[in-house]
Coordinates of N, CA and C and ligand atoms in Angstrom, one line a residue:
X78 N 21.9 8.3 -15.9 CA 21.1 9.0 -16.8 C 19.6 9.5 -16.2
X79 N 19.3 10.6 -16.8 CA 18.0 11.2 -16.2 C 16.9 10.2 -16.4
X80 N 16.0 10.0 -15.5 CA 14.8 9.2 -15.8 C 13.8 9.8 -16.8
X81 N 13.2 9.0 -17.6 CA 12.3 9.6 -18.6 C 11.1 10.2 -17.8
X82 N 10.5 11.2 -18.4 CA 9.2 11.8 -17.7 C 8.3 10.8 -17.4
X83 N 7.7 10.8 -16.2 CA 6.7 9.9 -15.9 C 7.2 8.6 -15.2
X84 N 8.5 8.5 -15.1 CA 9.1 7.3 -14.5 C 9.3 7.6 -13.0
X85 N 9.5 8.9 -12.7 CA 9.7 9.1 -11.3 C 8.5 9.1 -10.5
X86 N 8.7 8.9 -9.2 CA 7.5 9.0 -8.2 C 6.9 10.4 -8.3
X87 N 5.5 10.3 -8.4 CA 4.8 11.5 -8.5 C 3.5 11.4 -7.5
X88 N 3.6 12.2 -6.5 CA 2.5 12.0 -5.5 C 1.1 12.4 -6.0
X89 N 1.2 13.3 -7.1 CA -0.2 13.6 -7.7 C -0.8 12.4 -8.3
X90 N 0.0 11.6 -9.0 CA -0.5 10.4 -9.6 C -0.9 9.4 -8.7
X91 N -0.2 9.3 -7.6 CA -0.5 8.5 -6.4 C -1.9 8.8 -5.9
X92 N -2.1 10.1 -5.7 CA -3.4 10.5 -5.1 C -4.6 10.3 -6.1
X93 N -4.2 10.7 -7.4 CA -5.3 10.5 -8.4 C -5.6 9.0 -8.4
X94 N -4.7 8.2 -8.5 CA -5.0 6.7 -8.7 C -5.9 6.3 -7.4
X95 N -5.5 6.6 -6.3 CA -6.4 6.1 -5.1 C -7.7 6.8 -5.1
X96 N -7.7 8.1 -5.5 CA -9.1 8.7 -5.3 C -9.9 8.3 -6.5
X97 N -9.5 8.0 -7.7 CA -10.4 7.5 -8.7 C -10.7 6.0 -8.4
X98 N -9.9 5.3 -7.6 CA -10.2 3.9 -7.4 C -11.5 3.7 -6.6
X99 N -11.9 4.8 -5.9 CA -13.2 4.8 -5.2 C -14.3 5.3 -6.1
X100 N -15.3 4.4 -6.6 CA -16.3 4.7 -7.6 C -17.4 5.4 -6.8
X101 N -18.3 6.3 -7.5 CA -19.3 7.0 -6.9 C -20.2 6.0 -6.1
X102 N -20.3 4.8 -6.6 CA -21.2 3.9 -5.8 C -20.4 3.2 -4.7
X103 N -19.3 3.6 -4.3 CA -18.6 3.1 -3.2 C -17.8 1.8 -3.4
X104 N -17.6 1.5 -4.7 CA -16.8 0.2 -5.1 C -15.4 0.7 -5.2
X105 N -14.4 -0.3 -4.9 CA -13.0 0.0 -5.1 C -12.6 -0.6 -6.5
X106 N -12.2 0.2 -7.3 CA -11.8 -0.4 -8.8 C -10.3 -0.9 -8.6
X107 N -10.2 -2.2 -8.8 CA -8.9 -2.8 -8.6 C -7.8 -2.2 -9.6
X108 N -8.1 -1.9 -10.7 CA -7.2 -1.4 -11.7 C -6.5 -0.1 -11.1
X109 N -7.3 0.8 -10.7 CA -6.8 2.1 -10.1 C -6.0 1.9 -8.9
X110 N -6.6 1.0 -8.0 CA -6.0 0.7 -6.8 C -4.6 0.2 -7.0
X111 N -4.4 -0.7 -7.9 CA -3.1 -1.3 -8.2 C -2.2 -0.3 -8.9
X112 N -2.8 0.6 -9.6 CA -1.9 1.7 -10.2 C -1.4 2.6 -9.1
X113 N -2.2 2.7 -8.1 CA -1.7 3.5 -6.9 C -0.5 2.8 -6.3
X114 N -0.6 1.4 -6.1 CA 0.5 0.7 -5.6 C 1.7 0.6 -6.5
X115 N 1.4 0.7 -7.8 CA 2.7 0.7 -8.7 C 3.4 2.1 -8.5
X116 N 2.7 3.2 -8.3 CA 3.3 4.5 -7.9 C 4.0 4.4 -6.6
X117 N 3.4 3.7 -5.6 CA 4.1 3.5 -4.3 C 5.4 2.8 -4.4
X118 N 5.5 1.8 -5.5 CA 6.7 1.1 -5.6 C 7.8 2.1 -6.1
X119 N 7.5 3.1 -6.9 CA 8.5 4.1 -7.3 C 8.9 4.8 -6.1
X120 N 8.0 5.2 -5.2 CA 8.3 5.8 -4.0 C 9.3 5.0 -3.2
X121 N 9.1 3.7 -3.0 CA 10.0 2.8 -2.3 C 11.3 2.8 -2.9
X122 N 11.4 2.7 -4.3 CA 12.6 2.7 -5.0 C 13.4 4.0 -4.8
X123 N 12.7 5.1 -4.7 CA 13.4 6.3 -4.3 C 14.0 6.4 -3.0
X124 N 13.5 5.5 -2.0 CA 13.9 5.6 -0.7 C 15.3 4.8 -0.6
X125 N 15.8 4.1 -1.6 CA 17.1 3.5 -1.7 C 17.1 2.0 -1.4
X126 N 18.2 1.5 -1.7 CA 18.5 0.0 -1.8 C 18.0 -0.7 -0.5
X127 N 18.1 0.0 0.7 CA 17.7 -0.6 2.0 C 16.2 -1.1 1.9
X128 N 15.5 -0.4 1.1 CA 14.1 -0.8 0.9 C 13.8 -1.9 0.0
X129 N 14.9 -2.6 -0.6 CA 14.8 -3.6 -1.5 C 13.9 -4.7 -1.1
X130 N 14.0 -5.3 0.1 CA 13.1 -6.4 0.6 C 11.7 -5.9 0.6
X131 N 11.5 -4.8 1.2 CA 10.1 -4.3 1.2 C 9.5 -4.0 -0.1
X132 N 10.3 -3.5 -1.1 CA 9.7 -3.3 -2.4 C 9.6 -4.6 -3.1
X133 N 10.4 -5.4 -3.1 CA 10.3 -6.8 -3.7 C 9.0 -7.5 -3.3
X134 N 8.9 -7.5 -1.9 CA 7.6 -8.2 -1.4 C 6.4 -7.5 -1.9
X135 N 6.4 -6.1 -1.9 CA 5.2 -5.5 -2.3 C 4.8 -5.7 -3.8
X136 N 6.0 -5.7 -4.6 CA 5.8 -6.0 -6.1 C 5.2 -7.4 -6.3
X137 N 5.7 -8.4 -5.4 CA 5.2 -9.7 -5.6 C 3.7 -9.7 -5.3
X138 N 3.2 -9.1 -4.3 CA 1.8 -8.9 -4.0 C 1.0 -8.3 -5.1
X139 N 1.5 -7.3 -5.6 CA 0.8 -6.5 -6.7 C 0.7 -7.4 -7.9
X140 N 1.8 -8.2 -8.3 CA 1.8 -9.1 -9.3 C 0.8 -10.2 -9.2
X141 N 0.6 -10.7 -8.0 CA -0.5 -11.8 -7.8 C -1.8 -11.2 -8.1
X142 N -2.1 -10.0 -7.7 CA -3.3 -9.4 -7.9 C -3.5 -9.1 -9.4
X143 N -2.4 -8.8 -10.1 CA -2.5 -8.5 -11.6 C -2.8 -9.8 -12.3
X144 N -2.2 -10.9 -11.9 CA -2.4 -12.2 -12.5 C -3.9 -12.6 -12.3
X145 N -4.5 -12.3 -11.2 CA -5.9 -12.7 -10.9 C -6.7 -11.8 -11.9
X146 N -6.3 -10.5 -12.1 CA -7.0 -9.6 -13.0 C -6.9 -10.1 -14.4
X147 N -5.8 -10.7 -14.9 CA -5.6 -11.0 -16.2 C -6.0 -12.6 -16.4
X148 N -6.4 -13.2 -15.4 CA -6.6 -14.7 -15.5 C -8.1 -14.9 -16.1
X149 N -8.6 -16.2 -16.1 CA -9.7 -16.6 -16.7 C -10.9 -16.0 -16.0
X150 N -10.8 -15.5 -14.8 CA -12.0 -15.0 -14.1 C -11.7 -13.5 -13.9
X151 N -11.1 -12.8 -14.9 CA -10.8 -11.4 -14.8 C -12.0 -10.6 -14.5
X152 N -13.2 -10.9 -15.1 CA -14.4 -10.1 -15.0 C -14.7 -9.9 -13.5
X153 N -14.5 -10.9 -12.6 CA -14.7 -10.8 -11.2 C -13.7 -9.9 -10.5
X154 N -12.6 -9.6 -11.1 CA -11.6 -9.0 -10.4 C -11.6 -7.5 -10.8
X155 N -12.7 -7.0 -11.1 CA -12.9 -5.6 -11.4 C -12.9 -4.6 -10.2
X156 N -13.6 -5.0 -9.1 CA -13.6 -4.3 -7.9 C -13.4 -5.2 -6.7
X157 N -13.0 -4.6 -5.6 CA -12.8 -5.3 -4.3 C -14.0 -6.2 -4.1
X158 N -15.2 -5.6 -4.2 CA -16.4 -6.0 -3.8 C -16.8 -7.3 -4.6
X159 N -16.5 -7.2 -6.0 CA -16.8 -8.3 -6.9 C -15.9 -9.4 -6.7
X160 N -14.6 -9.1 -6.4 CA -13.7 -10.2 -6.0 C -14.1 -10.9 -4.8
X161 N -14.4 -10.2 -3.8 CA -14.8 -10.9 -2.5 C -16.0 -11.8 -2.8
X162 N -17.0 -11.2 -3.5 CA -18.2 -12.0 -3.7 C -17.8 -13.3 -4.5
X163 N -16.9 -13.2 -5.5 CA -16.6 -14.3 -6.4 C -15.8 -15.3 -5.7
X164 N -14.8 -14.8 -4.8 CA -14.0 -15.9 -4.1 C -14.7 -16.5 -3.1
X165 N -15.7 -15.8 -2.4 CA -16.5 -16.4 -1.3 C -17.4 -17.5 -2.0
X166 N -18.0 -17.1 -3.1 CA -19.0 -18.1 -3.7 C -18.2 -19.3 -4.3
X167 N -17.0 -19.1 -4.7 CA -16.3 -20.4 -5.3 C -15.3 -21.0 -4.2
X168 N -15.4 -20.6 -3.0 CA -14.6 -21.3 -2.1 C -13.1 -21.2 -2.3
X169 N -12.8 -19.9 -2.7 CA -11.3 -19.6 -3.2 C -10.6 -18.8 -2.1
X170 N -11.4 -18.2 -1.1 CA -10.8 -17.2 -0.2 C -9.7 -17.9 0.6
X171 N -9.9 -19.0 1.2 CA -8.8 -19.7 1.9 C -8.9 -19.1 3.3
X172 N -9.9 -19.4 4.1 CA -10.1 -19.1 5.5 C -9.2 -20.0 6.3
X173 N -8.9 -21.2 5.8 CA -7.7 -22.0 6.4 C -6.6 -21.9 5.2
X174 N -5.5 -22.3 5.6 CA -4.4 -22.3 4.6 C -4.6 -23.1 3.4
X175 N -4.5 -22.4 2.2 CA -4.8 -23.2 0.9 C -3.8 -24.2 0.6
X176 N -4.2 -25.2 0.0 CA -3.2 -26.2 -0.5 C -2.1 -25.6 -1.5
X177 N -0.9 -26.2 -1.4 CA 0.3 -25.5 -1.9 C 0.1 -25.2 -3.5
X178 N -0.6 -26.1 -4.2 CA -0.8 -25.9 -5.6 C -1.7 -24.8 -6.0
X179 N -2.5 -24.3 -5.1 CA -3.5 -23.3 -5.3 C -2.9 -21.8 -5.2
X180 N -3.0 -21.0 -6.2 CA -2.3 -19.7 -6.1 C -3.0 -18.9 -4.9
X181 N -2.1 -18.0 -4.3 CA -2.8 -17.2 -3.1 C -4.1 -16.6 -3.6
X182 N -5.0 -16.5 -2.7 CA -6.3 -15.8 -3.2 C -6.1 -14.4 -3.3
X183 N -7.0 -13.8 -4.1 CA -7.0 -12.3 -4.2 C -7.3 -11.7 -2.9
X184 N -8.2 -12.3 -2.1 CA -8.7 -11.7 -0.8 C -7.5 -11.6 0.2
X185 N -6.7 -12.7 0.3 CA -5.6 -12.8 1.2 C -4.5 -11.9 0.8
X186 N -4.3 -11.8 -0.5 CA -3.2 -10.9 -1.0 C -3.5 -9.5 -0.8
X187 N -4.7 -9.1 -1.2 CA -5.1 -7.7 -1.1 C -5.1 -7.3 0.4
X188 N -5.4 -8.2 1.3 CA -5.4 -7.9 2.7 C -4.0 -7.4 3.1
X189 N -3.0 -8.1 2.6 CA -1.6 -7.7 2.9 C -1.3 -6.2 2.4
X190 N -1.8 -5.9 1.3 CA -1.6 -4.5 0.7 C -2.4 -3.5 1.6
X191 N -3.6 -4.0 1.9 CA -4.5 -3.1 2.6 C -3.9 -2.7 3.9
X192 N -3.4 -3.7 4.6 CA -2.7 -3.4 6.0 C -1.5 -2.5 5.7
X193 N -0.7 -2.7 4.7 CA 0.5 -1.8 4.4 C 0.0 -0.5 4.1
X194 N -1.2 -0.3 3.5 CA -1.8 1.0 3.2 C -2.0 1.8 4.5
X195 N -2.3 1.1 5.5 CA -2.5 1.8 6.8 C -1.2 2.3 7.3
X196 N -0.2 1.5 7.1 CA 1.1 2.1 7.5 C 1.4 3.3 6.8
X197 N 1.3 3.3 5.5 CA 1.5 4.5 4.8 C 0.7 5.7 5.1
X198 N -0.5 5.5 5.3 CA -1.4 6.6 5.8 C -0.9 7.2 7.1
X199 N -0.6 6.3 8.0 CA -0.1 6.8 9.3 C 1.3 7.6 9.1
X200 N 2.1 7.0 8.4 CA 3.5 7.6 8.2 C 3.2 9.0 7.4
X201 N 2.5 9.0 6.4 CA 2.4 10.3 5.6 C 1.6 11.3 6.5
X202 N 0.8 10.9 7.3 CA 0.1 11.8 8.3 C 1.1 12.4 9.3
X203 N 2.1 11.5 9.8 CA 3.0 12.0 10.7 C 4.0 13.0 10.0
X204 N 4.3 12.7 8.7 CA 5.3 13.5 8.0 C 4.6 14.8 7.7
X205 N 3.4 14.8 7.2 CA 2.6 16.0 6.9 C 2.4 17.0 8.0
X206 N 2.4 16.5 9.3 CA 2.2 17.3 10.4 C 3.4 17.5 11.2
X207 N 4.6 17.0 10.7 CA 5.8 17.0 11.5 C 6.5 18.3 11.6
X208 N 7.2 18.5 12.6 CA 8.2 19.7 12.7 C 9.5 19.4 12.0
X209 N 10.2 20.4 11.7 CA 11.5 20.3 11.0 C 12.5 19.4 11.7
X210 N 12.5 19.3 13.0 CA 13.5 18.6 13.8 C 13.1 17.0 14.0
X211 N 11.9 16.6 13.5 CA 11.5 15.3 13.6 C 12.2 14.4 12.7
X212 N 12.5 13.1 13.2 CA 13.2 12.2 12.4 C 12.2 11.3 11.6
X213 N 12.5 11.2 10.3 CA 11.7 10.4 9.4 C 11.7 8.9 9.8
X214 N 13.0 8.4 10.2 CA 13.0 7.0 10.6 C 12.1 6.7 11.8
X215 N 12.0 7.6 12.7 CA 11.2 7.4 13.9 C 9.7 7.4 13.5
X216 N 9.3 8.4 12.7 CA 7.9 8.3 12.2 C 7.5 7.0 11.4
X217 N 8.5 6.6 10.7 CA 8.2 5.4 9.9 C 8.0 4.2 10.8
X218 N 9.0 4.1 11.8 CA 9.0 3.0 12.7 C 7.7 3.0 13.6
X219 N 7.3 4.1 14.0 CA 6.3 4.3 14.9 C 4.9 3.9 14.1
X220 N 4.8 4.3 12.9 CA 3.6 4.0 12.1 C 3.6 2.4 11.8
X221 N 4.9 1.9 11.6 CA 5.0 0.5 11.4 C 4.5 -0.3 12.6
X222 N 5.0 0.0 13.8 CA 4.7 -0.6 15.1 C 3.2 -0.7 15.3
X223 N 2.5 0.4 14.9 CA 1.1 0.4 15.2 C 0.3 -0.4 14.0
X224 N 0.7 -0.2 12.8 CA -0.2 -0.7 11.7 C 0.2 -2.1 11.2
X225 N 1.5 -2.4 11.2 CA 1.9 -3.6 10.5 C 2.6 -4.6 11.3
X226 N 3.5 -4.1 12.3 CA 4.3 -5.0 13.1 C 3.5 -6.3 13.7
X227 N 2.3 -6.0 14.1 CA 1.5 -7.1 14.7 C 1.2 -8.2 13.8
X228 N 1.3 -8.0 12.6 CA 1.0 -9.1 11.6 C 2.3 -9.7 11.1
X229 N 3.5 -9.2 11.5 CA 4.7 -9.8 10.9 C 5.5 -10.6 11.9
X230 N 6.2 -11.7 11.4 CA 7.0 -12.4 12.3 C 8.1 -11.6 12.8
X231 N 8.8 -12.1 13.8 CA 9.9 -11.5 14.5 C 11.1 -11.2 13.4
X232 N 11.3 -12.1 12.5 CA 12.3 -11.9 11.6 C 12.1 -10.8 10.6
X233 N 10.8 -10.8 10.2 CA 10.5 -9.6 9.3 C 10.6 -8.3 10.0
X234 N 10.1 -8.3 11.2 CA 10.3 -7.0 12.0 C 11.7 -6.5 12.1
X235 N 12.6 -7.4 12.3 CA 14.1 -7.1 12.4 C 14.5 -6.5 11.1
X236 N 14.1 -7.2 9.9 CA 14.6 -6.8 8.7 C 14.0 -5.3 8.3
X237 N 12.8 -5.2 8.6 CA 12.1 -3.9 8.3 C 12.8 -2.8 9.2
X238 N 13.1 -3.1 10.4 CA 13.8 -2.1 11.3 C 15.1 -1.6 10.7
X239 N 15.8 -2.5 10.1 CA 17.1 -2.2 9.5 C 16.8 -1.3 8.4
X240 N 15.9 -1.5 7.5 CA 15.6 -0.6 6.4 C 15.3 0.8 6.9
X241 N 14.6 1.0 8.0 CA 14.2 2.3 8.5 C 15.3 3.1 8.9
X242 N 16.4 2.4 9.4 CA 17.6 3.1 9.9 C 18.2 3.7 8.7
X243 N 18.1 3.2 7.5 CA 18.8 3.8 6.3 C 17.8 4.7 5.5
X244 N 16.7 5.1 6.3 CA 15.7 6.0 5.6 C 16.2 7.4 5.4
X245 N 16.0 8.0 4.2 CA 16.3 9.4 3.9 C 15.8 10.3 5.0
X246 N 16.4 11.5 5.2 CA 16.0 12.4 6.1 C 14.7 13.0 5.8
X247 N 14.1 13.7 6.7 CA 12.7 14.4 6.5 C 12.9 15.3 5.3
X248 N 13.9 16.1 5.3 CA 14.1 17.0 4.2 C 14.2 16.3 2.8
X249 N 15.0 15.3 2.8 CA 15.2 14.5 1.6 C 13.8 13.8 1.2
X250 N 13.1 13.4 2.1 CA 11.8 12.8 1.7 C 10.9 13.9 1.1
X251 N 10.8 15.0 1.7 CA 10.0 16.1 1.1 C 10.5 16.4 -0.4
X252 N 11.8 16.3 -0.5 CA 12.3 16.5 -1.8 C 11.7 15.4 -2.9
X253 N 11.8 14.2 -2.3 CA 11.4 13.1 -3.3 C 9.8 13.2 -3.5
X254 N 9.2 13.7 -2.5 CA 7.7 13.7 -2.6 C 7.1 14.9 -3.4
X255 N 7.6 16.2 -3.0 CA 7.0 17.3 -3.6 C 7.9 18.2 -4.6
X256 N 9.2 17.8 -4.5 CA 10.2 18.6 -5.4 C 9.9 20.0 -5.2
X257 N 9.5 20.8 -6.3 CA 9.3 22.2 -6.4 C 8.6 22.9 -5.3
X258 N 7.3 22.4 -5.0 CA 6.5 23.3 -4.2 C 6.6 23.2 -2.8
X259 N 7.6 23.8 -2.1 CA 7.8 23.7 -0.8 C 6.8 24.2 0.1
X260 N 6.3 25.4 -0.2 CA 5.3 26.0 0.8 C 4.1 25.1 1.0
X261 N 3.6 24.5 -0.2 CA 2.3 23.7 -0.1 C 2.7 22.1 0.3
X262 N 3.9 21.8 0.6 CA 4.3 20.4 0.7 C 3.5 19.6 1.7
X263 N 3.3 20.2 2.9 CA 2.5 19.6 4.0 C 1.1 19.3 3.5
X264 N 0.5 20.3 2.9 CA -0.9 20.2 2.4 C -1.1 19.1 1.4
X265 N -0.1 19.1 0.4 CA -0.2 18.0 -0.6 C -0.2 16.6 -0.1
X266 N 0.8 16.5 1.0 CA 0.9 15.2 1.7 C -0.4 14.8 2.5
X267 N -1.0 15.9 3.1 CA -2.1 15.6 3.9 C -3.5 15.3 3.1
X268 N -3.6 16.0 1.8 CA -4.7 15.5 0.9 C -4.6 14.1 0.4
X269 N -3.3 13.8 0.2 CA -3.1 12.4 -0.2 C -3.5 11.4 0.9
X270 N -3.2 11.8 2.1 CA -3.6 11.0 3.3 C -5.2 10.8 3.3
X271 N -5.8 11.9 3.0 CA -7.3 11.8 3.0 C -7.8 10.8 1.9
X272 N -7.2 10.8 0.8 CA -7.7 9.9 -0.3 C -7.3 8.4 0.1
X273 N -6.2 8.2 0.7 CA -5.7 7.0 1.1 C -6.7 6.3 2.2
X274 N -7.1 7.2 3.0 CA -7.8 6.7 4.2 C -9.2 6.4 3.7
X275 N -9.8 7.2 2.8 CA -11.2 6.9 2.3 C -11.1 5.4 1.7
X276 N -10.2 5.2 0.9 CA -10.0 3.8 0.3 C -9.8 2.8 1.4
X277 N -9.0 3.0 2.3 CA -8.7 2.2 3.3 C -10.1 1.8 4.2
X278 N -10.7 2.9 4.4 CA -11.9 2.6 5.3 C -13.0 1.8 4.6
X279 N -13.1 2.0 3.3 CA -14.2 1.1 2.5 C -13.7 -0.3 2.5
X280 N -12.4 -0.5 2.2 CA -11.9 -1.9 2.1 C -12.1 -2.5 3.5
X281 N -11.7 -1.8 4.5 CA -11.8 -2.3 5.9 C -13.3 -2.8 6.2
X282 N -14.3 -2.0 5.8 CA -15.7 -2.3 6.0 C -16.0 -3.6 5.3
X283 N -15.6 -3.8 4.0 CA -15.9 -4.9 3.2 C -15.3 -6.2 3.8
X284 N -14.0 -6.1 4.3 CA -13.4 -7.2 4.9 C -14.0 -7.6 6.2
X285 N -14.4 -6.6 7.0 CA -14.9 -6.9 8.3 C -16.3 -7.4 8.2
X286 N -17.1 -6.9 7.3 CA -18.5 -7.4 7.1 C -18.3 -9.0 6.7
X287 N -17.3 -9.5 6.1 CA -17.2 -10.9 5.7 C -16.3 -11.7 6.7
X288 N -15.9 -11.2 7.8 CA -15.1 -11.8 8.7 C -13.7 -12.1 8.0
X289 N -13.2 -11.3 7.3 CA -11.8 -11.6 6.5 C -10.7 -10.9 6.9
X290 N -10.7 -10.2 8.2 CA -9.6 -9.5 8.4 C -8.3 -10.2 9.1
X291 N -8.5 -11.6 9.0 CA -7.4 -12.4 9.6 C -7.0 -13.5 8.6
X292 N -7.1 -13.4 7.4 CA -6.9 -14.5 6.5 C -5.4 -14.9 6.5
X293 N -5.2 -16.3 6.7 CA -3.9 -16.8 6.7 C -3.1 -16.7 5.3
Ligands
1PW327 C1 7.6 4.0 3.6 C2 6.6 3.7 2.7 C3 6.3 2.2 2.8 C4 4.8 1.9 2.4 C5 4.6 0.6 1.8 C6 4.6 -0.6 2.8 C7 4.9 -1.9 2.3 C8 4.9 -3.0 3.4 C9 5.6 -4.1 3.0 C10 6.4 -4.8 4.2 C11 7.1 -6.0 3.6 C12 8.0 -6.7 4.7 C13 8.6 -8.0 4.3 C14 7.5 -9.1 4.0 C15 6.5 -9.5 4.7 C16 5.4 -10.5 4.5 O1 5.6 -11.6 5.3 C17 4.1 -9.9 4.7 N1 3.8 -9.1 3.5 C18 3.3 -7.7 3.8 C19 3.1 -6.9 2.5 O2 3.0 -7.2 4.8 C20 3.0 -10.8 4.7 O3 2.8 -11.5 3.6 P1 2.6 -13.2 3.6 O4 4.0 -13.7 4.2 O5 1.5 -13.4 4.6 O6 2.4 -13.6 2.2

């Protein structure tokens, strides 16, 4: 059956979510940020069943963040900055491994999404600047090697490599991403990359200012 309007991946919604997640005061609004990630899940679903592991794992990280947002301290989970401040002040960050009964902190969970966003940024940049004969699986693997593989175990790296082999072709990807507007496709992808990268850079500064780039 045809999906209902709005259920399919829409790169405009992705770009809008990430660009509105950055407030004029330079705060990152978690609600919009997570909306962006929900759009990304749709993208991963469109990449096929081989991306099942990757999208299940991503979905579980998004859900943890949403639980924090809906929990008793929801007010503190309004922006990345307020979350960091709150978890630091309450000793919830988990600079060492947290005890098993404690839910994963917002800071360590968002860090996983943040690193994955770099992967996406690099990958979309490659795609947006690629020539017709370039292979999407290669672009994806190369972005992964630089941005994310260093943080993953050997086993995860093998599983992820398998998913890339089953990646749709460059042309199919463009179809998933931009459908109708072929002439402007590269440009749409690249403006999306710009909004992702603004959000990435702000998050990176916040995490680096608090020595939180390596949370277990
Ligand atoms: C082509 C578009 C892809 C863009 C989205 C990228 C999502 C990246 C998810 C990779 C998941 C691989 C399998 C799980 C790995 C986890 O060990 C790892 N999670 C992530 C999101 O990197 C680390 O989380 P953990 O084990 O420390 O809780």
